[in-house]
Amino acid sequence: MLPLFFLATIVVACQGSDLDPTHQIHLLRPQSGSHGAPVPDVSCLSWRLGVETRNIIGWSTVPEECEGYVGHYMLGHQYRQDSKVVAQEALVYARSLSIAGDGKDVWIFDVDETSLSNLPYYAKHGFGAEPYDSTSFNQWVLKGKAPALPESLKLYKKLLSLKVKVVFITGRAEDQRNVTTTNLKHVGYDTWEKLILKGSSYTGNTSLVYKSAERKKLEKKGYTIIGNIGDQWSDLLGANAGNRTFKLPDPMYYIS
């Protein structure tokens, strides 16, 4: 059987598109199945729909038979197009607002699979079909080489131009602050109001509980959360979620 993926650059993968080649998501692309080519196992498409609409919850790995489908989706054009639609709708909404300009209007960004892409890691680990290994994932994080998700970076820059402050809330641990800061700045996220990482006081708590509590703290300090974007429903549900939320696609993993 021929290998599913081969090395290439995003410039080749996206030749003829309007993507900025300086913002690489991955160094892999599928040999087939991109550009709208049919994927035989249609049930995997339905499974992804169930995941994105939160009808399928609590799952730990991508079904084994859907590894190829999820890989083709994440490395092909559809993932980028889906992300682009979400980011564009978020921008349309932001432009419709009357921003006070007092520095208290903030937009929440998640980090992993929202601001930064871990596709180089997941391409080597079954696109979520392999059980999550915190040790190997944290080794990847500490390299500080995660590229930006270009659609999110564009949204970030547009929001700054509208005088909206950005707050990052991530499930990464506090001891990963330095590498996360460096990684974000290296790929183009130059400034922010706050970068909130998960401290030890939240040990044993779900991401939903942690992020809700941190958003509540922001609002108690006088901030207004006008928008919130993330790839997990736990980024967007719970208390003080924001005036509007925007869900980016991610069929590779589920965080409660």
PDB file of C-alpha atoms in Angstrom:
ATOM      1  CA  MET A   1       0.000   0.000   0.000  1.00  0.00           C
ATOM      2  CA  LEU A   2       1.346   3.418  -0.900  1.00  0.00           C
ATOM      3  CA  PRO A   3       1.862   5.932   1.940  1.00  0.00           C
ATOM      4  CA  LEU A   4      -1.069   8.298   2.414  1.00  0.00           C
ATOM      5  CA  PHE A   5       0.916  11.494   2.713  1.00  0.00           C
ATOM      6  CA  PHE A   6       4.076  12.954   1.270  1.00  0.00           C
ATOM      7  CA  LEU A   7       6.167  15.989   2.111  1.00  0.00           C
ATOM      8  CA  ALA A   8       5.331  19.229   0.353  1.00  0.00           C
ATOM      9  CA  THR A   9       5.037  22.904   1.119  1.00  0.00           C
ATOM     10  CA  ILE A  10       1.923  24.939   1.596  1.00  0.00           C
ATOM     11  CA  VAL A  11       2.960  26.924  -1.472  1.00  0.00           C
ATOM     12  CA  VAL A  12       2.575  23.815  -3.625  1.00  0.00           C
ATOM     13  CA  ALA A  13      -0.534  22.645  -1.803  1.00  0.00           C
ATOM     14  CA  CYS A  14      -2.214  25.978  -2.319  1.00  0.00           C
ATOM     15  CA  GLN A  15      -0.804  26.946  -5.704  1.00  0.00           C
ATOM     16  CA  GLY A  16      -3.178  29.284  -7.451  1.00  0.00           C
ATOM     17  CA  SER A  17      -4.906  30.302  -4.212  1.00  0.00           C
ATOM     18  CA  ASP A  18      -4.758  33.606  -2.368  1.00  0.00           C
ATOM     19  CA  LEU A  19      -3.024  32.141   0.678  1.00  0.00           C
ATOM     20  CA  ASP A  20       0.074  33.870   2.021  1.00  0.00           C
ATOM     21  CA  PRO A  21       2.919  31.362   1.640  1.00  0.00           C
ATOM     22  CA  THR A  22       4.709  32.843   4.641  1.00  0.00           C
ATOM     23  CA  HIS A  23       2.007  31.411   6.899  1.00  0.00           C
ATOM     24  CA  GLN A  24       2.487  27.664   6.761  1.00  0.00           C
ATOM     25  CA  ILE A  25       0.017  25.333   8.410  1.00  0.00           C
ATOM     26  CA  HIS A  26       1.797  22.067   7.641  1.00  0.00           C
ATOM     27  CA  LEU A  27       4.464  20.470   5.498  1.00  0.00           C
ATOM     28  CA  LEU A  28       2.217  17.620   4.427  1.00  0.00           C
ATOM     29  CA  ARG A  29      -0.550  17.244   1.912  1.00  0.00           C
ATOM     30  CA  PRO A  30      -2.665  14.274   0.806  1.00  0.00           C
ATOM     31  CA  GLN A  31      -1.777  12.338  -2.328  1.00  0.00           C
ATOM     32  CA  SER A  32      -5.447  12.171  -3.194  1.00  0.00           C
ATOM     33  CA  GLY A  33      -8.817  13.267  -1.869  1.00  0.00           C
ATOM     34  CA  SER A  34      -8.206  17.018  -1.885  1.00  0.00           C
ATOM     35  CA  HIS A  35      -9.838  19.533  -4.194  1.00  0.00           C
ATOM     36  CA  GLY A  36     -13.249  17.995  -3.535  1.00  0.00           C
ATOM     37  CA  ALA A  37     -12.351  14.472  -4.656  1.00  0.00           C
ATOM     38  CA  PRO A  38     -14.810  11.920  -3.243  1.00  0.00           C
ATOM     39  CA  VAL A  39     -14.033   9.996  -0.067  1.00  0.00           C
ATOM     40  CA  PRO A  40     -15.545   6.500  -0.171  1.00  0.00           C
ATOM     41  CA  ASP A  41     -16.608   6.243   3.480  1.00  0.00           C
ATOM     42  CA  VAL A  42     -19.517   8.679   3.571  1.00  0.00           C
ATOM     43  CA  SER A  43     -20.337   7.752   7.192  1.00  0.00           C
ATOM     44  CA  CYS A  44     -17.173   9.550   8.303  1.00  0.00           C
ATOM     45  CA  LEU A  45     -18.531  12.777   6.852  1.00  0.00           C
ATOM     46  CA  SER A  46     -21.679  12.269   8.919  1.00  0.00           C
ATOM     47  CA  TRP A  47     -19.561  11.542  11.981  1.00  0.00           C
ATOM     48  CA  ARG A  48     -17.708  14.836  11.507  1.00  0.00           C
ATOM     49  CA  LEU A  49     -21.004  16.687  11.191  1.00  0.00           C
ATOM     50  CA  GLY A  50     -22.143  15.138  14.473  1.00  0.00           C
ATOM     51  CA  VAL A  51     -18.932  16.251  16.152  1.00  0.00           C
ATOM     52  CA  GLU A  52     -19.092  19.838  14.891  1.00  0.00           C
ATOM     53  CA  THR A  53     -22.754  20.220  15.864  1.00  0.00           C
ATOM     54  CA  ARG A  54     -22.099  18.728  19.334  1.00  0.00           C
ATOM     55  CA  ASN A  55     -24.442  15.831  18.757  1.00  0.00           C
ATOM     56  CA  ILE A  56     -21.490  13.498  19.327  1.00  0.00           C
ATOM     57  CA  ILE A  57     -19.744  14.293  22.611  1.00  0.00           C
ATOM     58  CA  GLY A  58     -17.376  12.657  25.032  1.00  0.00           C
ATOM     59  CA  TRP A  59     -15.373  10.805  22.380  1.00  0.00           C
ATOM     60  CA  SER A  60     -11.703  10.053  22.989  1.00  0.00           C
ATOM     61  CA  THR A  61     -10.360   9.213  19.519  1.00  0.00           C
ATOM     62  CA  VAL A  62     -11.352   9.558  15.892  1.00  0.00           C
ATOM     63  CA  PRO A  63     -12.867   6.245  14.708  1.00  0.00           C
ATOM     64  CA  GLU A  64     -10.105   4.134  13.171  1.00  0.00           C
ATOM     65  CA  GLU A  65     -11.915   3.865   9.860  1.00  0.00           C
ATOM     66  CA  CYS A  66     -12.145   7.679   9.677  1.00  0.00           C
ATOM     67  CA  GLU A  67      -8.445   8.439  10.097  1.00  0.00           C
ATOM     68  CA  GLY A  68      -7.943   8.820   6.347  1.00  0.00           C
ATOM     69  CA  TYR A  69     -11.059  10.934   5.931  1.00  0.00           C
ATOM     70  CA  VAL A  70     -10.103  13.312   8.760  1.00  0.00           C
ATOM     71  CA  GLY A  71      -6.556  13.548   7.392  1.00  0.00           C
ATOM     72  CA  HIS A  72      -7.803  14.464   3.923  1.00  0.00           C
ATOM     73  CA  TYR A  73     -10.178  17.031   5.406  1.00  0.00           C
ATOM     74  CA  MET A  74      -7.567  18.689   7.624  1.00  0.00           C
ATOM     75  CA  LEU A  75      -4.860  18.800   4.940  1.00  0.00           C
ATOM     76  CA  GLY A  76      -7.148  19.626   2.045  1.00  0.00           C
ATOM     77  CA  HIS A  77      -8.874  22.830   1.041  1.00  0.00           C
ATOM     78  CA  GLN A  78     -12.181  22.252   2.822  1.00  0.00           C
ATOM     79  CA  TYR A  79     -10.778  22.773   6.312  1.00  0.00           C
ATOM     80  CA  ARG A  80      -9.297  26.093   5.210  1.00  0.00           C
ATOM     81  CA  GLN A  81     -12.515  27.145   3.509  1.00  0.00           C
ATOM     82  CA  ASP A  82     -14.597  26.232   6.572  1.00  0.00           C
ATOM     83  CA  SER A  83     -12.239  28.200   8.813  1.00  0.00           C
ATOM     84  CA  LYS A  84     -12.379  31.146   6.429  1.00  0.00           C
ATOM     85  CA  VAL A  85     -16.184  31.284   6.571  1.00  0.00           C
ATOM     86  CA  VAL A  86     -16.127  31.337  10.375  1.00  0.00           C
ATOM     87  CA  ALA A  87     -13.492  34.078  10.508  1.00  0.00           C
ATOM     88  CA  GLN A  88     -15.302  36.165   7.906  1.00  0.00           C
ATOM     89  CA  GLU A  89     -18.592  35.956   9.797  1.00  0.00           C
ATOM     90  CA  ALA A  90     -16.802  36.962  12.981  1.00  0.00           C
ATOM     91  CA  LEU A  91     -15.373  40.005  11.217  1.00  0.00           C
ATOM     92  CA  VAL A  92     -18.754  40.984   9.748  1.00  0.00           C
ATOM     93  CA  TYR A  93     -20.172  40.880  13.258  1.00  0.00           C
ATOM     94  CA  ALA A  94     -17.286  42.882  14.746  1.00  0.00           C
ATOM     95  CA  ARG A  95     -17.615  45.589  12.109  1.00  0.00           C
ATOM     96  CA  SER A  96     -21.305  45.946  12.948  1.00  0.00           C
ATOM     97  CA  LEU A  97     -20.526  46.976  16.527  1.00  0.00           C
ATOM     98  CA  SER A  98     -19.947  50.403  17.984  1.00  0.00           C
ATOM     99  CA  ILE A  99     -16.637  49.910  19.736  1.00  0.00           C
ATOM    100  CA  ALA A 100     -16.338  52.179  22.765  1.00  0.00           C
ATOM    101  CA  GLY A 101     -12.600  52.608  22.333  1.00  0.00           C
ATOM    102  CA  ASP A 102     -12.020  52.579  26.090  1.00  0.00           C
ATOM    103  CA  GLY A 103      -9.876  49.447  25.964  1.00  0.00           C
ATOM    104  CA  LYS A 104     -12.513  47.336  27.674  1.00  0.00           C
ATOM    105  CA  ASP A 105     -13.994  45.615  24.617  1.00  0.00           C
ATOM    106  CA  VAL A 106     -12.208  42.286  24.282  1.00  0.00           C
ATOM    107  CA  TRP A 107     -12.316  39.267  22.024  1.00  0.00           C
ATOM    108  CA  ILE A 108     -11.381  35.851  23.377  1.00  0.00           C
ATOM    109  CA  PHE A 109      -9.116  33.620  21.288  1.00  0.00           C
ATOM    110  CA  ASP A 110      -8.356  30.026  22.151  1.00  0.00           C
ATOM    111  CA  VAL A 111      -4.785  28.991  21.219  1.00  0.00           C
ATOM    112  CA  ASP A 112      -4.491  25.392  19.971  1.00  0.00           C
ATOM    113  CA  GLU A 113      -6.332  24.749  16.680  1.00  0.00           C
ATOM    114  CA  THR A 114      -7.620  28.338  16.857  1.00  0.00           C
ATOM    115  CA  SER A 115      -4.677  30.735  16.908  1.00  0.00           C
ATOM    116  CA  LEU A 116      -1.976  28.111  16.408  1.00  0.00           C
ATOM    117  CA  SER A 117      -2.212  24.907  14.369  1.00  0.00           C
ATOM    118  CA  ASN A 118      -0.811  21.610  15.618  1.00  0.00           C
ATOM    119  CA  LEU A 119      -1.316  19.845  12.303  1.00  0.00           C
ATOM    120  CA  PRO A 120       2.411  19.052  11.950  1.00  0.00           C
ATOM    121  CA  TYR A 121       2.048  17.026  15.173  1.00  0.00           C
ATOM    122  CA  TYR A 122      -1.305  15.394  14.456  1.00  0.00           C
ATOM    123  CA  ALA A 123      -0.266  14.443  10.909  1.00  0.00           C
ATOM    124  CA  LYS A 124       2.253  12.117  12.556  1.00  0.00           C
ATOM    125  CA  HIS A 125      -0.228  10.818  15.144  1.00  0.00           C
ATOM    126  CA  GLY A 126      -3.208   9.633  13.162  1.00  0.00           C
ATOM    127  CA  PHE A 127      -5.149  12.924  13.070  1.00  0.00           C
ATOM    128  CA  GLY A 128      -6.728  12.037  16.403  1.00  0.00           C
ATOM    129  CA  ALA A 129      -7.152   8.315  15.704  1.00  0.00           C
ATOM    130  CA  GLU A 130      -4.304   7.563  18.115  1.00  0.00           C
ATOM    131  CA  PRO A 131      -5.007   7.963  21.851  1.00  0.00           C
ATOM    132  CA  TYR A 132      -3.851  11.323  23.171  1.00  0.00           C
ATOM    133  CA  ASP A 133      -0.326  11.198  24.615  1.00  0.00           C
ATOM    134  CA  SER A 134       0.293  14.249  26.794  1.00  0.00           C
ATOM    135  CA  THR A 135       4.042  13.591  26.968  1.00  0.00           C
ATOM    136  CA  SER A 136       4.614  13.615  23.214  1.00  0.00           C
ATOM    137  CA  PHE A 137       2.200  16.503  22.666  1.00  0.00           C
ATOM    138  CA  ASN A 138       3.909  18.624  25.309  1.00  0.00           C
ATOM    139  CA  GLN A 139       7.275  17.846  23.708  1.00  0.00           C
ATOM    140  CA  TRP A 140       5.845  19.258  20.473  1.00  0.00           C
ATOM    141  CA  VAL A 141       4.519  22.353  22.262  1.00  0.00           C
ATOM    142  CA  LEU A 142       7.921  23.023  23.821  1.00  0.00           C
ATOM    143  CA  LYS A 143       9.491  23.201  20.356  1.00  0.00           C
ATOM    144  CA  GLY A 144       7.478  26.395  19.809  1.00  0.00           C
ATOM    145  CA  LYS A 145       7.055  25.653  16.107  1.00  0.00           C
ATOM    146  CA  ALA A 146       3.277  25.621  15.739  1.00  0.00           C
ATOM    147  CA  PRO A 147       2.266  27.744  12.729  1.00  0.00           C
ATOM    148  CA  ALA A 148      -0.589  30.217  12.794  1.00  0.00           C
ATOM    149  CA  LEU A 149      -3.995  29.302  11.466  1.00  0.00           C
ATOM    150  CA  PRO A 150      -4.002  32.002   8.746  1.00  0.00           C
ATOM    151  CA  GLU A 151      -7.728  32.735   8.933  1.00  0.00           C
ATOM    152  CA  SER A 152      -7.518  33.372  12.666  1.00  0.00           C
ATOM    153  CA  LEU A 153      -4.420  35.534  12.284  1.00  0.00           C
ATOM    154  CA  LYS A 154      -6.206  37.682   9.713  1.00  0.00           C
ATOM    155  CA  LEU A 155      -9.185  38.048  12.049  1.00  0.00           C
ATOM    156  CA  TYR A 156      -6.858  38.972  14.913  1.00  0.00           C
ATOM    157  CA  LYS A 157      -5.229  41.750  12.892  1.00  0.00           C
ATOM    158  CA  LYS A 158      -8.591  43.100  11.704  1.00  0.00           C
ATOM    159  CA  LEU A 159      -9.906  43.188  15.274  1.00  0.00           C
ATOM    160  CA  LEU A 160      -6.870  45.138  16.431  1.00  0.00           C
ATOM    161  CA  SER A 161      -7.509  47.659  13.658  1.00  0.00           C
ATOM    162  CA  LEU A 162     -11.037  48.062  15.050  1.00  0.00           C
ATOM    163  CA  LYS A 163      -9.572  48.894  18.494  1.00  0.00           C
ATOM    164  CA  VAL A 164     -10.671  45.583  19.975  1.00  0.00           C
ATOM    165  CA  LYS A 165      -8.369  44.092  22.598  1.00  0.00           C
ATOM    166  CA  VAL A 166      -7.467  40.403  22.334  1.00  0.00           C
ATOM    167  CA  VAL A 167      -7.341  37.987  25.250  1.00  0.00           C
ATOM    168  CA  PHE A 168      -5.939  34.494  24.769  1.00  0.00           C
ATOM    169  CA  ILE A 169      -7.319  31.792  27.063  1.00  0.00           C
ATOM    170  CA  THR A 170      -5.632  28.448  26.612  1.00  0.00           C
ATOM    171  CA  GLY A 171      -5.686  25.049  28.242  1.00  0.00           C
ATOM    172  CA  ARG A 172      -1.907  25.012  28.114  1.00  0.00           C
ATOM    173  CA  ALA A 173      -0.234  24.858  31.519  1.00  0.00           C
ATOM    174  CA  GLU A 174       1.267  27.904  33.189  1.00  0.00           C
ATOM    175  CA  ASP A 175       4.775  26.457  32.835  1.00  0.00           C
ATOM    176  CA  GLN A 176       4.345  26.732  29.046  1.00  0.00           C
ATOM    177  CA  ARG A 177       3.872  30.487  29.155  1.00  0.00           C
ATOM    178  CA  ASN A 178       7.265  31.452  27.770  1.00  0.00           C
ATOM    179  CA  VAL A 179       7.221  29.075  24.815  1.00  0.00           C
ATOM    180  CA  THR A 180       3.604  29.964  24.034  1.00  0.00           C
ATOM    181  CA  THR A 181       4.390  33.678  24.131  1.00  0.00           C
ATOM    182  CA  THR A 182       7.378  33.214  21.839  1.00  0.00           C
ATOM    183  CA  ASN A 183       5.445  30.971  19.441  1.00  0.00           C
ATOM    184  CA  LEU A 184       2.517  33.389  19.186  1.00  0.00           C
ATOM    185  CA  LYS A 185       4.764  36.379  18.522  1.00  0.00           C
ATOM    186  CA  HIS A 186       6.913  34.499  16.035  1.00  0.00           C
ATOM    187  CA  VAL A 187       3.933  33.721  13.782  1.00  0.00           C
ATOM    188  CA  GLY A 188       2.416  37.201  13.889  1.00  0.00           C
ATOM    189  CA  TYR A 189       0.372  37.629  17.067  1.00  0.00           C
ATOM    190  CA  ASP A 190       2.308  40.682  18.169  1.00  0.00           C
ATOM    191  CA  THR A 191       0.288  42.035  21.067  1.00  0.00           C
ATOM    192  CA  TRP A 192      -2.550  41.175  23.408  1.00  0.00           C
ATOM    193  CA  GLU A 193      -4.285  42.364  26.529  1.00  0.00           C
ATOM    194  CA  LYS A 194      -3.847  39.100  28.436  1.00  0.00           C
ATOM    195  CA  LEU A 195      -2.536  35.586  27.895  1.00  0.00           C
ATOM    196  CA  ILE A 196      -4.281  33.297  30.377  1.00  0.00           C
ATOM    197  CA  LEU A 197      -2.912  29.799  30.925  1.00  0.00           C
ATOM    198  CA  LYS A 198      -4.321  27.042  33.108  1.00  0.00           C
ATOM    199  CA  GLY A 199      -2.882  27.268  36.598  1.00  0.00           C
ATOM    200  CA  SER A 200      -2.531  24.479  39.145  1.00  0.00           C
ATOM    201  CA  SER A 201      -5.618  25.700  40.990  1.00  0.00           C
ATOM    202  CA  TYR A 202      -7.713  24.246  38.171  1.00  0.00           C
ATOM    203  CA  THR A 203      -6.217  20.758  38.432  1.00  0.00           C
ATOM    204  CA  GLY A 204      -9.045  18.255  38.073  1.00  0.00           C
ATOM    205  CA  ASN A 205     -11.434  20.787  36.557  1.00  0.00           C
ATOM    206  CA  THR A 206     -12.725  20.556  33.013  1.00  0.00           C
ATOM    207  CA  SER A 207     -11.726  23.086  30.408  1.00  0.00           C
ATOM    208  CA  LEU A 208     -15.297  24.401  30.413  1.00  0.00           C
ATOM    209  CA  VAL A 209     -15.126  25.128  34.160  1.00  0.00           C
ATOM    210  CA  TYR A 210     -11.681  26.724  33.901  1.00  0.00           C
ATOM    211  CA  LYS A 211     -12.453  28.951  30.926  1.00  0.00           C
ATOM    212  CA  SER A 212     -15.828  30.023  32.326  1.00  0.00           C
ATOM    213  CA  ALA A 213     -14.165  31.065  35.583  1.00  0.00           C
ATOM    214  CA  GLU A 214     -11.472  33.074  33.805  1.00  0.00           C
ATOM    215  CA  ARG A 215     -13.999  34.843  31.608  1.00  0.00           C
ATOM    216  CA  LYS A 216     -16.004  35.719  34.699  1.00  0.00           C
ATOM    217  CA  LYS A 217     -12.880  37.280  36.230  1.00  0.00           C
ATOM    218  CA  LEU A 218     -12.414  39.386  33.100  1.00  0.00           C
ATOM    219  CA  GLU A 219     -15.937  40.749  33.270  1.00  0.00           C
ATOM    220  CA  LYS A 220     -15.576  41.489  36.982  1.00  0.00           C
ATOM    221  CA  LYS A 221     -12.586  43.648  36.027  1.00  0.00           C
ATOM    222  CA  GLY A 222     -14.798  45.684  33.721  1.00  0.00           C
ATOM    223  CA  TYR A 223     -14.094  44.030  30.401  1.00  0.00           C
ATOM    224  CA  THR A 224     -16.892  43.342  27.922  1.00  0.00           C
ATOM    225  CA  ILE A 225     -16.439  40.116  25.980  1.00  0.00           C
ATOM    226  CA  ILE A 226     -17.859  41.094  22.616  1.00  0.00           C
ATOM    227  CA  GLY A 227     -16.687  37.938  20.851  1.00  0.00           C
ATOM    228  CA  ASN A 228     -15.197  34.522  21.476  1.00  0.00           C
ATOM    229  CA  ILE A 229     -13.643  32.101  18.973  1.00  0.00           C
ATOM    230  CA  GLY A 230     -12.444  28.556  19.542  1.00  0.00           C
ATOM    231  CA  ASP A 231     -12.318  25.085  18.067  1.00  0.00           C
ATOM    232  CA  GLN A 232     -13.882  23.299  21.062  1.00  0.00           C
ATOM    233  CA  TRP A 233     -17.380  23.676  22.407  1.00  0.00           C
ATOM    234  CA  SER A 234     -15.796  23.935  25.865  1.00  0.00           C
ATOM    235  CA  ASP A 235     -14.247  27.212  24.632  1.00  0.00           C
ATOM    236  CA  LEU A 236     -17.672  28.620  23.890  1.00  0.00           C
ATOM    237  CA  LEU A 237     -20.134  27.189  26.413  1.00  0.00           C
ATOM    238  CA  GLY A 238     -20.552  27.956  30.099  1.00  0.00           C
ATOM    239  CA  ALA A 239     -20.712  31.259  31.939  1.00  0.00           C
ATOM    240  CA  ASN A 240     -19.684  34.625  30.492  1.00  0.00           C
ATOM    241  CA  ALA A 241     -19.053  33.134  27.052  1.00  0.00           C
ATOM    242  CA  GLY A 242     -19.370  36.490  25.300  1.00  0.00           C
ATOM    243  CA  ASN A 243     -21.936  38.371  23.257  1.00  0.00           C
ATOM    244  CA  ARG A 244     -21.286  36.095  20.270  1.00  0.00           C
ATOM    245  CA  THR A 245     -19.306  32.900  19.855  1.00  0.00           C
ATOM    246  CA  PHE A 246     -17.727  31.395  16.744  1.00  0.00           C
ATOM    247  CA  LYS A 247     -16.850  27.706  16.396  1.00  0.00           C
ATOM    248  CA  LEU A 248     -13.905  26.732  14.209  1.00  0.00           C
ATOM    249  CA  PRO A 249     -13.811  23.194  12.809  1.00  0.00           C
ATOM    250  CA  ASP A 250     -11.806  20.505  14.603  1.00  0.00           C
ATOM    251  CA  PRO A 251     -12.657  16.823  14.178  1.00  0.00           C
ATOM    252  CA  MET A 252      -9.327  15.624  15.643  1.00  0.00           C
ATOM    253  CA  TYR A 253     -10.042  15.760  19.360  1.00  0.00           C
ATOM    254  CA  TYR A 254     -12.669  16.534  22.004  1.00  0.00           C
ATOM    255  CA  ILE A 255     -12.065  18.503  25.207  1.00  0.00           C
ATOM    256  CA  SER A 256     -14.762  18.656  27.874  1.00  0.00           C
TER     257      SER A 256
END
